[in-house]
PDB file of C-alpha atoms in Angstrom:
ATOM      1  CA  UNK A   1       0.000   0.000   0.000  1.00 74.00           C
ATOM      2  CA  UNK A   2       0.868   3.671  -0.082  1.00 78.00           C
ATOM      3  CA  UNK A   3       3.532   4.707   2.434  1.00 85.00           C
ATOM      4  CA  UNK A   4       6.027   7.406   3.348  1.00 90.00           C
ATOM      5  CA  UNK A   5       9.508   6.905   4.794  1.00 92.00           C
ATOM      6  CA  UNK A   6      11.544   9.698   6.341  1.00 93.00           C
ATOM      7  CA  UNK A   7      15.105   9.802   7.545  1.00 85.00           C
ATOM      8  CA  UNK A   8      15.336   9.286  11.269  1.00 84.00           C
ATOM      9  CA  UNK A   9      16.197  12.084  13.623  1.00 84.00           C
ATOM     10  CA  UNK A  10      17.014  13.929  15.604  1.00 93.00           C
ATOM     11  CA  UNK A  11      19.058  16.166  13.354  1.00 95.00           C
ATOM     12  CA  UNK A  12      21.229  18.763  15.076  1.00 97.00           C
ATOM     13  CA  UNK A  13      22.766  21.595  13.055  1.00 97.00           C
ATOM     14  CA  UNK A  14      24.499  24.865  13.699  1.00 97.00           C
ATOM     15  CA  UNK A  15      22.872  28.072  12.553  1.00 97.00           C
ATOM     16  CA  UNK A  16      23.426  28.806   8.833  1.00 97.00           C
ATOM     17  CA  UNK A  17      24.171  25.165   8.038  1.00 97.00           C
ATOM     18  CA  UNK A  18      22.617  23.394   5.049  1.00 97.00           C
ATOM     19  CA  UNK A  19      19.649  21.129   5.769  1.00 97.00           C
ATOM     20  CA  UNK A  20      18.428  18.036   3.954  1.00 97.00           C
ATOM     21  CA  UNK A  21      15.682  15.780   5.290  1.00 97.00           C
ATOM     22  CA  UNK A  22      15.083  12.762   3.100  1.00 96.00           C
ATOM     23  CA  UNK A  23      11.628  11.491   2.225  1.00 96.00           C
ATOM     24  CA  UNK A  24      10.730   8.626  -0.093  1.00 95.00           C
ATOM     25  CA  UNK A  25       7.293   7.330  -0.899  1.00 91.00           C
ATOM     26  CA  UNK A  26       5.413   4.398  -2.339  1.00 89.00           C
ATOM     27  CA  UNK A  27       2.183   5.245  -4.096  1.00 84.00           C
ATOM     28  CA  UNK A  28      -0.227   4.245  -6.797  1.00 79.00           C
ATOM     29  CA  UNK A  29      -0.173   6.940  -9.425  1.00 76.00           C
ATOM     30  CA  UNK A  30       1.266  10.375  -8.846  1.00 74.00           C
ATOM     31  CA  UNK A  31      -0.254  11.967  -5.780  1.00 83.00           C
ATOM     32  CA  UNK A  32       0.449  15.421  -4.446  1.00 88.00           C
ATOM     33  CA  UNK A  33       3.222  15.504  -1.863  1.00 91.00           C
ATOM     34  CA  UNK A  34       3.432  17.647   1.259  1.00 93.00           C
ATOM     35  CA  UNK A  35       5.805  18.768   3.977  1.00 95.00           C
ATOM     36  CA  UNK A  36       4.257  19.763   7.305  1.00 95.00           C
ATOM     37  CA  UNK A  37       6.062  21.393  10.231  1.00 96.00           C
ATOM     38  CA  UNK A  38       5.191  21.132  13.912  1.00 94.00           C
ATOM     39  CA  UNK A  39       6.672  23.703  16.254  1.00 93.00           C
ATOM     40  CA  UNK A  40       6.864  22.817  19.958  1.00 87.00           C
ATOM     41  CA  UNK A  41       3.429  22.693  21.557  1.00 82.00           C
ATOM     42  CA  UNK A  42       1.583  23.444  18.333  1.00 85.00           C
ATOM     43  CA  UNK A  43      -0.391  21.611  15.684  1.00 86.00           C
ATOM     44  CA  UNK A  44       0.893  20.792  12.223  1.00 91.00           C
ATOM     45  CA  UNK A  45       1.243  23.549   9.633  1.00 92.00           C
ATOM     46  CA  UNK A  46       1.520  23.034   5.910  1.00 91.00           C
ATOM     47  CA  UNK A  47       5.044  24.101   4.926  1.00 95.00           C
ATOM     48  CA  UNK A  48       5.004  23.389   1.191  1.00 94.00           C
ATOM     49  CA  UNK A  49       3.536  21.101  -1.423  1.00 92.00           C
ATOM     50  CA  UNK A  50       4.033  19.865  -4.976  1.00 92.00           C
ATOM     51  CA  UNK A  51       1.204  18.550  -7.107  1.00 88.00           C
ATOM     52  CA  UNK A  52       2.994  16.818  -9.979  1.00 87.00           C
ATOM     53  CA  UNK A  53       6.330  15.358 -11.033  1.00 89.00           C
ATOM     54  CA  UNK A  54       9.240  17.841 -11.296  1.00 92.00           C
ATOM     55  CA  UNK A  55       7.259  20.490  -9.406  1.00 93.00           C
ATOM     56  CA  UNK A  56       9.232  22.380  -6.774  1.00 95.00           C
ATOM     57  CA  UNK A  57       7.425  23.515  -3.674  1.00 94.00           C
ATOM     58  CA  UNK A  58       8.945  26.355  -1.671  1.00 96.00           C
ATOM     59  CA  UNK A  59       8.169  28.415   1.414  1.00 96.00           C
ATOM     60  CA  UNK A  60      10.171  30.278   4.095  1.00 95.00           C
ATOM     61  CA  UNK A  61      13.449  29.343   2.385  1.00 97.00           C
ATOM     62  CA  UNK A  62      12.602  25.642   2.310  1.00 98.00           C
ATOM     63  CA  UNK A  63      12.360  23.750  -0.977  1.00 97.00           C
ATOM     64  CA  UNK A  64      11.406  20.259  -2.089  1.00 97.00           C
ATOM     65  CA  UNK A  65      11.278  18.803  -5.599  1.00 95.00           C
ATOM     66  CA  UNK A  66       8.898  16.024  -6.608  1.00 93.00           C
ATOM     67  CA  UNK A  67      11.155  13.374  -8.160  1.00 93.00           C
ATOM     68  CA  UNK A  68       9.115  10.686  -9.866  1.00 90.00           C
ATOM     69  CA  UNK A  69      12.141   8.666 -11.002  1.00 92.00           C
ATOM     70  CA  UNK A  70      13.471   8.268  -7.462  1.00 93.00           C
ATOM     71  CA  UNK A  71      10.052   8.524  -5.705  1.00 93.00           C
ATOM     72  CA  UNK A  72      11.502  11.161  -3.424  1.00 94.00           C
ATOM     73  CA  UNK A  73      10.535  14.559  -2.029  1.00 96.00           C
ATOM     74  CA  UNK A  74      13.550  15.662   0.013  1.00 97.00           C
ATOM     75  CA  UNK A  75      13.295  18.867   2.046  1.00 97.00           C
ATOM     76  CA  UNK A  76      16.183  21.348   1.801  1.00 98.00           C
ATOM     77  CA  UNK A  77      17.152  24.723   3.178  1.00 98.00           C
ATOM     78  CA  UNK A  78      20.351  26.529   2.419  1.00 97.00           C
ATOM     79  CA  UNK A  79      20.834  28.266   5.762  1.00 96.00           C
ATOM     80  CA  UNK A  80      18.870  27.180   8.818  1.00 97.00           C
ATOM     81  CA  UNK A  81      17.965  29.413  11.737  1.00 97.00           C
ATOM     82  CA  UNK A  82      17.314  28.638  15.384  1.00 96.00           C
ATOM     83  CA  UNK A  83      13.639  29.380  14.718  1.00 96.00           C
ATOM     84  CA  UNK A  84      13.516  26.426  12.286  1.00 97.00           C
ATOM     85  CA  UNK A  85      13.821  24.006  15.196  1.00 97.00           C
ATOM     86  CA  UNK A  86      10.737  21.817  14.900  1.00 96.00           C
ATOM     87  CA  UNK A  87       9.537  18.407  13.765  1.00 96.00           C
ATOM     88  CA  UNK A  88       9.086  17.978  10.016  1.00 97.00           C
ATOM     89  CA  UNK A  89       6.653  15.491   8.464  1.00 96.00           C
ATOM     90  CA  UNK A  90       6.460  14.290   4.898  1.00 95.00           C
ATOM     91  CA  UNK A  91       2.950  13.274   3.788  1.00 92.00           C
ATOM     92  CA  UNK A  92       0.912  12.096   0.835  1.00 88.00           C
ATOM     93  CA  UNK A  93      -2.832  11.638   0.333  1.00 84.00           C
ATOM     94  CA  UNK A  94      -4.213   8.131   0.032  1.00 78.00           C
ATOM     95  CA  UNK A  95      -6.733   8.769  -2.721  1.00 71.00           C
ATOM     96  CA  UNK A  96      -8.183   5.269  -2.623  1.00 68.00           C
ATOM     97  CA  UNK A  97      -9.405   5.915   0.915  1.00 67.00           C
ATOM     98  CA  UNK A  98     -11.049   9.285   0.812  1.00 69.00           C
ATOM     99  CA  UNK A  99      -7.894  11.318   0.457  1.00 73.00           C
ATOM    100  CA  UNK A 100      -6.613  10.865   3.998  1.00 82.00           C
ATOM    101  CA  UNK A 101      -3.052  12.032   4.534  1.00 87.00           C
ATOM    102  CA  UNK A 102      -0.443   9.412   5.373  1.00 88.00           C
ATOM    103  CA  UNK A 103       2.452  10.824   7.387  1.00 92.00           C
ATOM    104  CA  UNK A 104       6.031   9.768   7.820  1.00 93.00           C
ATOM    105  CA  UNK A 105       7.303   9.295  11.331  1.00 92.00           C
ATOM    106  CA  UNK A 106       8.689  12.824  11.520  1.00 94.00           C
ATOM    107  CA  UNK A 107      12.221  14.212  11.737  1.00 95.00           C
ATOM    108  CA  UNK A 108      13.128  16.418  14.662  1.00 95.00           C
ATOM    109  CA  UNK A 109      15.440  19.303  13.785  1.00 96.00           C
ATOM    110  CA  UNK A 110      17.364  21.192  16.429  1.00 96.00           C
ATOM    111  CA  UNK A 111      19.349  24.261  15.350  1.00 97.00           C
ATOM    112  CA  UNK A 112      21.991  25.580  17.742  1.00 96.00           C
ATOM    113  CA  UNK A 113      23.189  29.206  17.708  1.00 95.00           C
TER     114      UNK A 113
ATOM    115  CA  UNK B   1     -10.260  33.075   8.056  1.00 66.00           C
ATOM    116  CA  UNK B   2     -10.447  31.601  11.535  1.00 77.00           C
ATOM    117  CA  UNK B   3      -8.496  28.400  12.063  1.00 91.00           C
ATOM    118  CA  UNK B   4      -9.547  25.013  13.378  1.00 95.00           C
ATOM    119  CA  UNK B   5     -10.509  25.331  17.041  1.00 96.00           C
ATOM    120  CA  UNK B   6      -9.977  22.527  19.519  1.00 97.00           C
ATOM    121  CA  UNK B   7     -10.624  22.201  23.222  1.00 97.00           C
ATOM    122  CA  UNK B   8      -9.415  21.502  25.770  1.00 97.00           C
ATOM    123  CA  UNK B   9      -5.677  22.035  25.136  1.00 95.00           C
ATOM    124  CA  UNK B  10      -4.654  19.652  27.897  1.00 96.00           C
ATOM    125  CA  UNK B  11      -6.380  16.895  29.822  1.00 97.00           C
ATOM    126  CA  UNK B  12      -5.155  14.537  32.510  1.00 98.00           C
ATOM    127  CA  UNK B  13      -7.383  11.629  33.521  1.00 98.00           C
ATOM    128  CA  UNK B  14      -7.051   8.330  35.309  1.00 98.00           C
ATOM    129  CA  UNK B  15      -7.299   5.076  33.403  1.00 97.00           C
ATOM    130  CA  UNK B  16     -10.831   3.780  32.987  1.00 97.00           C
ATOM    131  CA  UNK B  17     -12.240   7.301  33.085  1.00 98.00           C
ATOM    132  CA  UNK B  18     -13.930   8.875  30.083  1.00 98.00           C
ATOM    133  CA  UNK B  19     -12.930  11.995  28.175  1.00 98.00           C
ATOM    134  CA  UNK B  20     -14.280  14.056  25.292  1.00 98.00           C
ATOM    135  CA  UNK B  21     -12.604  16.399  22.846  1.00 98.00           C
ATOM    136  CA  UNK B  22     -14.271  19.063  20.754  1.00 97.00           C
ATOM    137  CA  UNK B  23     -13.398  20.440  17.326  1.00 97.00           C
ATOM    138  CA  UNK B  24     -14.799  23.315  15.292  1.00 96.00           C
ATOM    139  CA  UNK B  25     -13.496  23.239  11.705  1.00 95.00           C
ATOM    140  CA  UNK B  26     -12.979  26.134   9.332  1.00 93.00           C
ATOM    141  CA  UNK B  27     -16.289  27.427   8.051  1.00 92.00           C
ATOM    142  CA  UNK B  28     -17.236  25.783   4.777  1.00 89.00           C
ATOM    143  CA  UNK B  29     -14.834  22.864   5.098  1.00 90.00           C
ATOM    144  CA  UNK B  30     -16.793  19.724   4.332  1.00 88.00           C
ATOM    145  CA  UNK B  31     -14.187  17.212   5.441  1.00 90.00           C
ATOM    146  CA  UNK B  32     -13.083  16.771   9.042  1.00 93.00           C
ATOM    147  CA  UNK B  33     -10.386  14.446  10.374  1.00 94.00           C
ATOM    148  CA  UNK B  34      -9.340  13.242  13.808  1.00 97.00           C
ATOM    149  CA  UNK B  35      -5.732  12.082  14.121  1.00 96.00           C
ATOM    150  CA  UNK B  36      -3.901  10.510  17.036  1.00 97.00           C
ATOM    151  CA  UNK B  37      -0.242  11.470  17.454  1.00 94.00           C
ATOM    152  CA  UNK B  38       1.712   9.387  19.930  1.00 94.00           C
ATOM    153  CA  UNK B  39       4.968  10.932  21.130  1.00 90.00           C
ATOM    154  CA  UNK B  40       7.734  10.421  18.576  1.00 86.00           C
ATOM    155  CA  UNK B  41       5.437   9.201  15.820  1.00 89.00           C
ATOM    156  CA  UNK B  42       3.608  10.678  12.869  1.00 90.00           C
ATOM    157  CA  UNK B  43      -0.122  11.354  13.149  1.00 93.00           C
ATOM    158  CA  UNK B  44      -2.414   8.395  12.509  1.00 93.00           C
ATOM    159  CA  UNK B  45      -5.934   8.881  11.167  1.00 93.00           C
ATOM    160  CA  UNK B  46      -8.685   7.755  13.529  1.00 96.00           C
ATOM    161  CA  UNK B  47     -11.749   8.897  11.605  1.00 95.00           C
ATOM    162  CA  UNK B  48     -12.691  11.003   8.592  1.00 93.00           C
ATOM    163  CA  UNK B  49     -16.050  12.712   8.082  1.00 93.00           C
ATOM    164  CA  UNK B  50     -17.475  14.108   4.861  1.00 89.00           C
ATOM    165  CA  UNK B  51     -20.164  16.529   6.039  1.00 88.00           C
ATOM    166  CA  UNK B  52     -21.845  14.451   8.776  1.00 84.00           C
ATOM    167  CA  UNK B  53     -21.139  11.035   7.233  1.00 91.00           C
ATOM    168  CA  UNK B  54     -18.206   8.761   8.085  1.00 93.00           C
ATOM    169  CA  UNK B  55     -15.792   8.137   5.187  1.00 90.00           C
ATOM    170  CA  UNK B  56     -13.127   6.116   6.996  1.00 91.00           C
ATOM    171  CA  UNK B  57     -13.055   4.826  10.557  1.00 94.00           C
ATOM    172  CA  UNK B  58     -10.970   1.725   9.918  1.00 91.00           C
ATOM    173  CA  UNK B  59      -8.321   2.717  12.484  1.00 92.00           C
ATOM    174  CA  UNK B  60     -10.746   3.796  15.211  1.00 96.00           C
ATOM    175  CA  UNK B  61     -10.772   1.417  18.219  1.00 95.00           C
ATOM    176  CA  UNK B  62     -14.532   1.201  18.279  1.00 95.00           C
ATOM    177  CA  UNK B  63     -14.722  -0.676  21.556  1.00 96.00           C
ATOM    178  CA  UNK B  64     -13.628   2.493  23.370  1.00 97.00           C
ATOM    179  CA  UNK B  65     -13.534   5.385  20.911  1.00 98.00           C
ATOM    180  CA  UNK B  66     -16.517   7.111  19.348  1.00 97.00           C
ATOM    181  CA  UNK B  67     -16.934  10.234  17.276  1.00 97.00           C
ATOM    182  CA  UNK B  68     -19.750  12.227  15.829  1.00 96.00           C
ATOM    183  CA  UNK B  69     -20.197  15.269  13.659  1.00 95.00           C
ATOM    184  CA  UNK B  70     -23.619  16.718  14.185  1.00 83.00           C
ATOM    185  CA  UNK B  71     -25.062  18.876  11.397  1.00 84.00           C
ATOM    186  CA  UNK B  72     -21.830  18.536   9.462  1.00 83.00           C
ATOM    187  CA  UNK B  73     -19.996  21.193  11.474  1.00 91.00           C
ATOM    188  CA  UNK B  74     -18.583  20.627  14.991  1.00 95.00           C
ATOM    189  CA  UNK B  75     -17.275  17.238  16.016  1.00 97.00           C
ATOM    190  CA  UNK B  76     -16.600  15.442  19.279  1.00 97.00           C
ATOM    191  CA  UNK B  77     -14.286  12.512  19.902  1.00 98.00           C
ATOM    192  CA  UNK B  78     -14.859  10.428  23.025  1.00 98.00           C
ATOM    193  CA  UNK B  79     -12.816   7.780  24.779  1.00 98.00           C
ATOM    194  CA  UNK B  80     -14.524   5.498  27.285  1.00 97.00           C
ATOM    195  CA  UNK B  81     -12.852   3.896  29.141  1.00 96.00           C
ATOM    196  CA  UNK B  82      -9.372   5.338  28.656  1.00 97.00           C
ATOM    197  CA  UNK B  83      -6.224   3.228  28.760  1.00 97.00           C
ATOM    198  CA  UNK B  84      -2.650   4.268  29.468  1.00 97.00           C
ATOM    199  CA  UNK B  85      -1.745   3.775  25.789  1.00 96.00           C
ATOM    200  CA  UNK B  86      -4.298   6.420  24.789  1.00 97.00           C
ATOM    201  CA  UNK B  87      -1.899   9.102  26.033  1.00 98.00           C
ATOM    202  CA  UNK B  88      -1.255  11.170  22.921  1.00 97.00           C
ATOM    203  CA  UNK B  89      -2.059  14.424  21.167  1.00 96.00           C
ATOM    204  CA  UNK B  90      -5.413  14.345  19.396  1.00 97.00           C
ATOM    205  CA  UNK B  91      -5.412  16.541  16.332  1.00 96.00           C
ATOM    206  CA  UNK B  92      -8.418  17.754  14.421  1.00 96.00           C
ATOM    207  CA  UNK B  93      -8.053  18.932  10.830  1.00 94.00           C
ATOM    208  CA  UNK B  94     -10.377  20.105   8.112  1.00 92.00           C
ATOM    209  CA  UNK B  95     -10.226  20.552   4.363  1.00 89.00           C
ATOM    210  CA  UNK B  96     -12.489  22.079   1.771  1.00 84.00           C
ATOM    211  CA  UNK B  97     -12.873  18.986  -0.381  1.00 72.00           C
ATOM    212  CA  UNK B  98     -12.751  15.264   0.089  1.00 57.00           C
ATOM    213  CA  UNK B  99      -9.472  14.688  -1.742  1.00 59.00           C
ATOM    214  CA  UNK B 100      -7.622  16.264   1.152  1.00 48.00           C
ATOM    215  CA  UNK B 101      -5.277  18.358  -0.897  1.00 61.00           C
ATOM    216  CA  UNK B 102      -3.712  19.890   2.168  1.00 73.00           C
ATOM    217  CA  UNK B 103      -5.355  20.170   5.540  1.00 86.00           C
ATOM    218  CA  UNK B 104      -5.559  22.858   8.200  1.00 90.00           C
ATOM    219  CA  UNK B 105      -4.837  21.457  11.640  1.00 92.00           C
ATOM    220  CA  UNK B 106      -5.941  22.649  15.037  1.00 94.00           C
ATOM    221  CA  UNK B 107      -3.466  22.994  17.907  1.00 93.00           C
ATOM    222  CA  UNK B 108      -4.480  19.644  19.330  1.00 94.00           C
ATOM    223  CA  UNK B 109      -5.480  18.269  22.714  1.00 96.00           C
ATOM    224  CA  UNK B 110      -2.722  16.647  24.755  1.00 96.00           C
ATOM    225  CA  UNK B 111      -4.190  13.751  26.723  1.00 98.00           C
ATOM    226  CA  UNK B 112      -2.311  12.125  29.581  1.00 98.00           C
ATOM    227  CA  UNK B 113      -3.786   8.966  31.083  1.00 98.00           C
ATOM    228  CA  UNK B 114      -2.327   8.052  34.497  1.00 97.00           C
TER     229      UNK B 114
END
């Protein structure tokens, strides 16, 4: 069935370092792909999305490209800030079951000054 | 537009007690979801409503969990009786259409069962 796999955390970086969080998926067809972010004590917020192959989603300096050939949607940011410390979730909708979102297990990012 | 409202924010109960959570989705959003997020894991769907009908409740432990969405707007999720393993954050989300092309989540209710 459809599934999402994320790299395990936690990831600890210094401020201004380059960030990559890997996400690969298994799906029937070509669903939209999402990255959500969860700041401490808060609910999930949509960070970015891509709706078709080769699309690049971007927001707040974060980017992710929908790679059909490698079934990946890796999250990247060129220079992280302390305020980016959060848990990041990759997700895809399971269209065969009403469009529910399936989430990866989450990757915790901690950015040190 | 106003976001998804949830209450309470925190709840501590003893095992075998009952508890209820409330969610008010974004106005006009037909689809409402309840997710359970156990510490260190991704959210897991418990139940999905389309208006006031259930679309998917395959992961809802029906012997103890129940949910309803009266008049296709607000929703309540109940646990009776609670177990220790029910300790989690319960997230409500809504979306405009059934395909779920991106949800808006509430802040969640953190439940601790002792």
